[in-house]
CSV table of C-alpha atoms and ligand atoms in Angstrom, one decimal:
chain,number,residue,atom,x,y,z
A,1,MET,CA,18.2,-1.1,-12.0
A,2,THR,CA,18.0,-1.4,-8.2
A,3,PHE,CA,14.8,-1.6,-6.2
A,4,THR,CA,13.6,-1.1,-2.7
A,5,ASP,CA,10.6,-3.2,-1.7
A,6,THR,CA,8.6,-0.7,0.3
A,7,HIS,CA,5.8,-2.9,1.5
A,8,THR,CA,6.5,-6.3,3.2
A,9,HIS,CA,5.1,-8.1,6.2
A,10,SER,CA,7.0,-10.2,8.8
A,11,ASP,CA,5.8,-12.4,11.6
A,12,PHE,CA,4.9,-9.3,13.5
A,13,SER,CA,1.8,-9.4,11.2
A,14,ARG,CA,-0.8,-12.0,12.1
A,15,ASP,CA,-0.8,-13.4,8.6
A,16,SER,CA,2.9,-14.0,8.1
A,17,ILE,CA,5.3,-16.5,9.7
A,18,THR,CA,8.5,-15.1,8.1
A,19,THR,CA,11.0,-13.5,10.4
A,20,VAL,CA,12.6,-10.1,9.7
A,21,ALA,CA,16.0,-11.8,9.4
A,22,GLN,CA,14.7,-14.4,6.9
A,23,SER,CA,13.3,-11.6,4.7
A,24,VAL,CA,16.4,-9.5,4.9
A,25,ARG,CA,18.6,-12.5,3.9
A,26,ALA,CA,16.2,-13.3,1.0
A,27,ALA,CA,16.2,-9.7,-0.1
A,28,ILE,CA,20.0,-9.6,-0.2
A,29,SER,CA,20.1,-12.8,-2.4
A,30,SER,CA,17.3,-11.4,-4.7
A,31,ARG,CA,19.5,-8.3,-5.1
A,32,LEU,CA,17.0,-5.8,-3.7
A,33,THR,CA,18.8,-2.7,-2.5
A,34,GLY,CA,16.3,-2.0,0.2
A,35,ILE,CA,13.4,-3.5,2.2
A,36,SER,CA,10.8,-1.9,4.4
A,37,PHE,CA,8.9,-3.9,7.0
A,38,THR,CA,5.3,-2.5,7.1
A,39,ASP,CA,3.5,-4.7,9.5
A,40,HIS,CA,-0.3,-4.4,10.0
A,41,LEU,CA,-1.8,-2.0,12.4
A,42,ASP,CA,-5.6,-2.2,12.2
A,43,ILE,CA,-7.5,-0.8,15.2
A,44,GLY,CA,-11.1,0.1,15.6
A,45,VAL,CA,-12.4,-2.9,13.8
A,46,PRO,CA,-16.0,-4.0,14.5
A,47,GLN,CA,-16.8,-6.1,17.5
A,48,GLY,CA,-16.2,-9.8,16.8
A,49,SER,CA,-13.6,-9.1,14.1
A,50,VAL,CA,-9.9,-9.5,14.7
A,51,GLY,CA,-7.8,-6.4,14.5
A,52,ASP,CA,-4.1,-6.3,14.0
A,53,TYR,CA,-1.6,-4.8,16.5
A,54,PHE,CA,2.0,-5.6,17.0
A,55,GLU,CA,4.6,-4.6,19.5
A,56,ILE,CA,6.2,-1.8,17.5
A,57,GLY,CA,9.2,-1.7,19.9
A,58,ASP,CA,9.8,-5.5,19.4
A,59,GLN,CA,9.5,-5.2,15.6
A,60,GLN,CA,11.9,-2.2,15.6
A,61,ALA,CA,14.4,-4.1,17.7
A,62,ALA,CA,14.4,-7.1,15.3
A,63,ILE,CA,14.9,-4.7,12.4
A,64,GLN,CA,17.7,-2.9,14.3
A,65,GLU,CA,19.5,-6.2,14.9
A,66,CYS,CA,19.4,-6.8,11.1
A,67,VAL,CA,20.6,-3.3,10.4
A,68,LEU,CA,23.7,-3.9,12.5
A,69,LYS,CA,24.3,-7.2,10.8
A,70,TYR,CA,23.3,-6.6,7.2
A,71,GLY,CA,23.0,-2.8,7.0
A,72,THR,CA,26.0,-2.5,4.7
A,73,CYS,CA,24.4,-4.9,2.1
A,74,LEU,CA,21.0,-3.1,1.8
A,75,GLY,CA,18.7,-0.5,3.3
A,76,ILE,CA,16.5,-1.9,6.0
A,77,TYR,CA,13.5,0.3,7.0
A,78,ALA,CA,11.1,0.2,9.9
A,79,GLY,CA,7.6,0.8,9.0
A,80,VAL,CA,3.9,0.1,9.5
A,81,GLU,CA,0.9,-0.3,7.3
A,82,VAL,CA,-2.0,1.4,9.1
A,83,GLY,CA,-5.6,0.6,8.2
A,84,LEU,CA,-7.2,4.1,8.0
A,85,GLN,CA,-10.8,4.3,9.3
A,86,LYS,CA,-12.7,7.6,9.7
A,87,HIS,CA,-13.9,6.9,13.3
A,88,CYS,CA,-10.5,6.3,14.8
A,89,LEU,CA,-8.1,8.7,13.0
A,90,ASN,CA,-7.2,10.3,16.3
A,91,GLU,CA,-6.3,7.0,18.0
A,92,ILE,CA,-4.2,6.1,14.9
A,93,GLN,CA,-2.4,9.4,15.1
A,94,LYS,CA,-1.5,8.9,18.7
A,95,ILE,CA,0.1,5.6,18.0
A,96,ILE,CA,2.0,6.7,14.9
A,97,SER,CA,3.3,9.9,16.5
A,98,ALA,CA,4.6,8.0,19.5
A,99,HIS,CA,7.1,6.1,17.4
A,100,ARG,CA,9.9,6.7,15.0
A,101,PHE,CA,9.3,5.0,11.7
A,102,ASP,CA,11.0,5.2,8.2
A,103,ILE,CA,7.7,4.8,6.4
A,104,VAL,CA,4.0,4.8,7.2
A,105,ILE,CA,1.7,3.4,4.6
A,106,GLY,CA,-2.0,4.4,4.9
A,107,SER,CA,-4.3,1.8,3.5
A,108,ILE,CA,-7.9,1.0,3.5
A,109,HIS,CA,-8.8,-2.4,4.9
A,110,TRP,CA,-12.3,-1.5,6.2
A,111,VAL,CA,-15.0,0.7,4.6
A,112,ASN,CA,-17.8,1.8,6.9
A,113,HIS,CA,-17.1,-1.1,9.2
A,114,LEU,CA,-17.1,-3.8,6.5
A,115,ASP,CA,-14.0,-5.4,5.0
A,116,PRO,CA,-14.1,-5.5,1.2
A,117,TYR,CA,-12.2,-8.7,1.5
A,118,CYS,CA,-15.5,-10.3,2.5
A,119,GLY,CA,-18.6,-10.8,0.4
A,120,GLU,CA,-20.9,-9.0,2.8
A,121,TYR,CA,-19.5,-5.7,1.7
A,122,TYR,CA,-20.9,-6.2,-1.8
A,123,VAL,CA,-24.4,-7.3,-0.9
A,124,ASN,CA,-27.0,-5.3,-2.9
A,125,LYS,CA,-24.4,-3.1,-4.4
A,126,SER,CA,-23.6,-2.7,-8.1
A,127,ILE,CA,-19.9,-2.5,-8.9
A,128,LYS,CA,-20.2,1.3,-9.3
A,129,GLU,CA,-21.8,1.7,-5.9
A,130,ALA,CA,-19.3,-0.6,-4.1
A,131,TYR,CA,-16.3,1.1,-5.7
A,132,ARG,CA,-17.7,4.6,-5.2
A,133,GLU,CA,-18.3,4.0,-1.5
A,134,TYR,CA,-14.7,2.7,-1.2
A,135,MET,CA,-13.2,5.7,-3.1
A,136,GLU,CA,-15.3,8.2,-1.0
A,137,PHE,CA,-14.2,6.6,2.2
A,138,TYR,CA,-10.5,6.7,1.2
A,139,ILE,CA,-10.8,10.3,0.2
A,140,ASP,CA,-12.4,11.2,3.5
A,141,CYS,CA,-9.7,9.4,5.4
A,142,ILE,CA,-6.7,11.0,3.6
A,143,GLY,CA,-8.4,14.4,3.7
A,144,ASN,CA,-8.7,14.2,7.4
A,145,TYR,CA,-5.4,12.5,8.3
A,146,ASN,CA,-1.8,13.6,7.7
A,147,ASP,CA,0.5,11.3,9.6
A,148,PHE,CA,1.4,8.8,6.8
A,149,ASP,CA,3.7,8.8,3.8
A,150,VAL,CA,2.2,6.4,1.2
A,151,LEU,CA,-1.2,5.6,-0.2
A,152,GLY,CA,-1.2,1.9,0.1
A,153,HIS,CA,-2.7,-0.3,-2.6
A,154,TYR,CA,-5.2,2.3,-3.8
A,155,ASP,CA,-6.9,-0.6,-5.7
A,156,TYR,CA,-7.4,-2.9,-2.7
A,157,ILE,CA,-11.1,-3.4,-3.4
A,158,SER,CA,-10.5,-4.7,-6.9
A,159,ARG,CA,-8.6,-7.7,-5.6
A,160,TYR,CA,-11.5,-9.2,-3.8
A,161,SER,CA,-14.6,-7.8,-5.5
A,162,PRO,CA,-16.9,-10.5,-6.9
A,163,TYR,CA,-17.6,-8.7,-10.2
A,164,LYS,CA,-16.4,-10.0,-13.5
A,165,GLU,CA,-14.7,-6.8,-14.8
A,166,LYS,CA,-13.2,-5.9,-11.5
A,167,THR,CA,-10.4,-3.4,-12.4
A,168,LEU,CA,-10.8,-0.1,-10.7
A,169,LEU,CA,-10.5,2.1,-13.7
A,170,TYR,CA,-9.6,5.8,-13.9
A,171,ARG,CA,-12.2,6.4,-16.6
A,172,ASP,CA,-15.0,5.1,-14.3
A,173,PHE,CA,-14.1,7.3,-11.4
A,174,LYS,CA,-12.4,10.4,-12.9
A,175,ASP,CA,-13.5,12.9,-10.3
A,176,HIS,CA,-12.8,10.6,-7.4
A,177,PHE,CA,-9.3,9.9,-8.6
A,178,ASP,CA,-8.6,13.5,-9.4
A,179,THR,CA,-9.6,14.5,-5.8
A,180,PHE,CA,-7.7,11.6,-4.4
A,181,PHE,CA,-4.5,12.6,-6.3
A,182,LYS,CA,-4.9,16.3,-5.6
A,183,ILE,CA,-5.0,15.6,-1.8
A,184,ALA,CA,-2.0,13.3,-2.1
A,185,ILE,CA,0.1,15.7,-4.1
A,186,GLU,CA,-0.8,18.7,-2.0
A,187,LYS,CA,0.1,16.8,1.2
A,188,GLY,CA,3.3,15.3,-0.3
A,189,LYS,CA,2.2,11.7,-0.1
A,190,ALA,CA,3.4,9.0,-2.5
A,191,LEU,CA,1.2,6.7,-4.5
A,192,GLU,CA,1.9,2.9,-4.2
A,193,LEU,CA,1.9,0.4,-7.0
A,194,ASN,CA,1.3,-2.8,-5.1
A,195,THR,CA,2.2,-5.8,-7.3
A,196,ARG,CA,0.1,-8.2,-5.3
A,197,SER,CA,-3.0,-6.6,-6.8
A,198,PHE,CA,-2.3,-8.3,-10.1
A,199,LEU,CA,-2.2,-11.9,-8.8
A,200,PRO,CA,-5.0,-14.3,-9.8
A,201,ARG,CA,-7.2,-15.2,-6.9
A,202,ASN,CA,-9.5,-18.2,-6.5
A,203,GLY,CA,-9.1,-19.2,-10.2
A,204,GLN,CA,-10.4,-15.8,-11.2
A,205,PRO,CA,-8.6,-13.5,-13.6
A,206,PRO,CA,-6.8,-10.7,-11.7
A,207,PRO,CA,-7.5,-7.0,-12.0
A,208,GLN,CA,-5.5,-5.3,-14.7
A,209,PHE,CA,-2.9,-2.5,-14.5
A,210,ASP,CA,-4.6,0.7,-15.6
A,211,PRO,CA,-2.0,3.1,-17.1
A,212,ASP,CA,-4.5,6.0,-17.0
A,213,VAL,CA,-4.4,6.0,-13.2
A,214,PHE,CA,-0.7,6.7,-13.1
A,215,LYS,CA,-0.7,8.9,-16.2
A,216,ARG,CA,-3.2,11.2,-14.6
A,217,TYR,CA,-1.4,11.2,-11.3
A,218,ARG,CA,1.7,12.4,-13.2
A,219,GLU,CA,-0.3,14.9,-15.2
A,220,LEU,CA,-1.6,16.5,-12.0
A,221,GLY,CA,2.0,16.9,-10.8
A,222,GLY,CA,2.5,13.6,-8.9
A,223,GLU,CA,6.0,12.4,-9.0
A,224,MET,CA,6.4,9.9,-6.1
A,225,VAL,CA,5.5,6.3,-6.7
A,226,THR,CA,6.6,3.4,-4.4
A,227,LEU,CA,6.8,-0.2,-5.5
A,228,GLY,CA,5.6,-2.7,-3.0
A,229,SER,CA,5.2,-6.5,-3.3
A,230,ASN,CA,3.1,-6.9,-0.1
A,231,ALA,CA,5.1,-10.1,0.4
A,232,HIS,CA,4.1,-12.1,3.5
A,233,ASP,CA,6.9,-14.6,2.8
A,234,THR,CA,10.3,-14.6,1.1
A,235,GLN,CA,9.0,-15.9,-2.3
A,236,ARG,CA,7.4,-12.7,-3.4
A,237,LEU,CA,9.9,-10.1,-2.4
A,238,GLY,CA,10.4,-7.6,-5.3
A,239,ASP,CA,7.8,-9.5,-7.3
A,240,ASN,CA,7.5,-8.2,-10.9
A,241,PHE,CA,9.2,-4.9,-10.1
A,242,GLU,CA,11.0,-4.7,-13.4
A,243,LEU,CA,7.8,-5.3,-15.3
A,244,PHE,CA,5.9,-2.6,-13.4
A,245,ALA,CA,8.8,-0.1,-13.2
A,246,ALA,CA,8.7,-0.2,-17.0
A,247,LYS,CA,5.0,0.3,-17.1
A,248,LEU,CA,5.4,3.3,-14.8
A,249,LYS,CA,8.1,4.7,-17.0
A,250,LYS,CA,5.7,4.6,-19.9
A,251,CYS,CA,3.2,6.6,-17.8
A,252,GLY,CA,5.8,9.3,-17.5
A,253,LEU,CA,7.1,8.4,-14.0
A,254,ARG,CA,10.8,9.1,-14.0
A,255,TYR,CA,11.5,8.1,-10.4
A,256,LEU,CA,10.9,5.3,-7.9
A,257,THR,CA,10.5,6.4,-4.3
A,258,HIS,CA,11.3,4.9,-1.0
A,259,PHE,CA,11.2,6.4,2.4
A,260,LYS,CA,13.9,6.7,5.1
A,261,GLU,CA,13.2,8.5,8.4
A,262,ARG,CA,9.8,9.6,6.9
A,263,LYS,CA,11.5,11.4,4.1
A,264,PRO,CA,11.1,10.5,0.4
A,265,VAL,CA,14.2,9.2,-1.5
A,266,LEU,CA,13.8,9.4,-5.2
A,267,THR,CA,15.8,7.1,-7.5
A,268,PRO,CA,15.7,7.5,-11.3
A,269,ASN,CA,13.6,4.9,-12.9
A,270,GLU,CA,16.0,3.5,-15.4
A,271,LEU,CA,13.7,1.0,-17.1
B,1,LIG,ZN1,-3.0,-3.9,3.0
B,2,LIG,ZN1,0.2,-5.1,3.4
């Protein structure tokens, strides 16, 4: 079984010091057949917070250099992970449409001007309220924005939330998930399984994989799932892909998807 890691960060992201070439070489030795560089683009963040912006031309030049050197060994794809926010969708659109990418991941890193990574977001909110606000914000963004290919880490909030039972479960937000999936399927967007979501954090047990999420996506006609490690270094490239590909297979997902020139490429999920 071969894999493309569709979500990785290089030193064009503020929180990584790994170069594109280092990641490409590590990807070749870990026997990935493809790697997408999806560095952070977060604009419109509140005053006093640090956004994320990289020189897209420089990142693409570094990628192109690797394509020339290593392109016969694996697929190397230029991408971006854009933080979607309702108030700046037009500005995001302008940046995305001005460049040629292989893959654009649309993620939520801010919800109504607060980052669920930080405790402030959860103040005076029950888990239901905190997660509902996040889901509604995500639905609003993808309903009003088209220029992306993949729904990045749909479960972002569950990584950082302070609650004991933190998994974002299908059964708790059936209507929200259904709306979310219907928009994605209708618009031809892929759903990402981000394996970083299942890592323990600060000594706390991690969120769990919820098969009902992916079963329901499939049931509604969803076919395209990408696997992303969200690696910020060479250690986690392709992390746990075999394990999660097998879980996806059990949910009825027959393919794994990656993107080239903004078009989905479906490979049979052989696990
Ligand atoms: Zn992200
Ligand atoms: Zn990321």
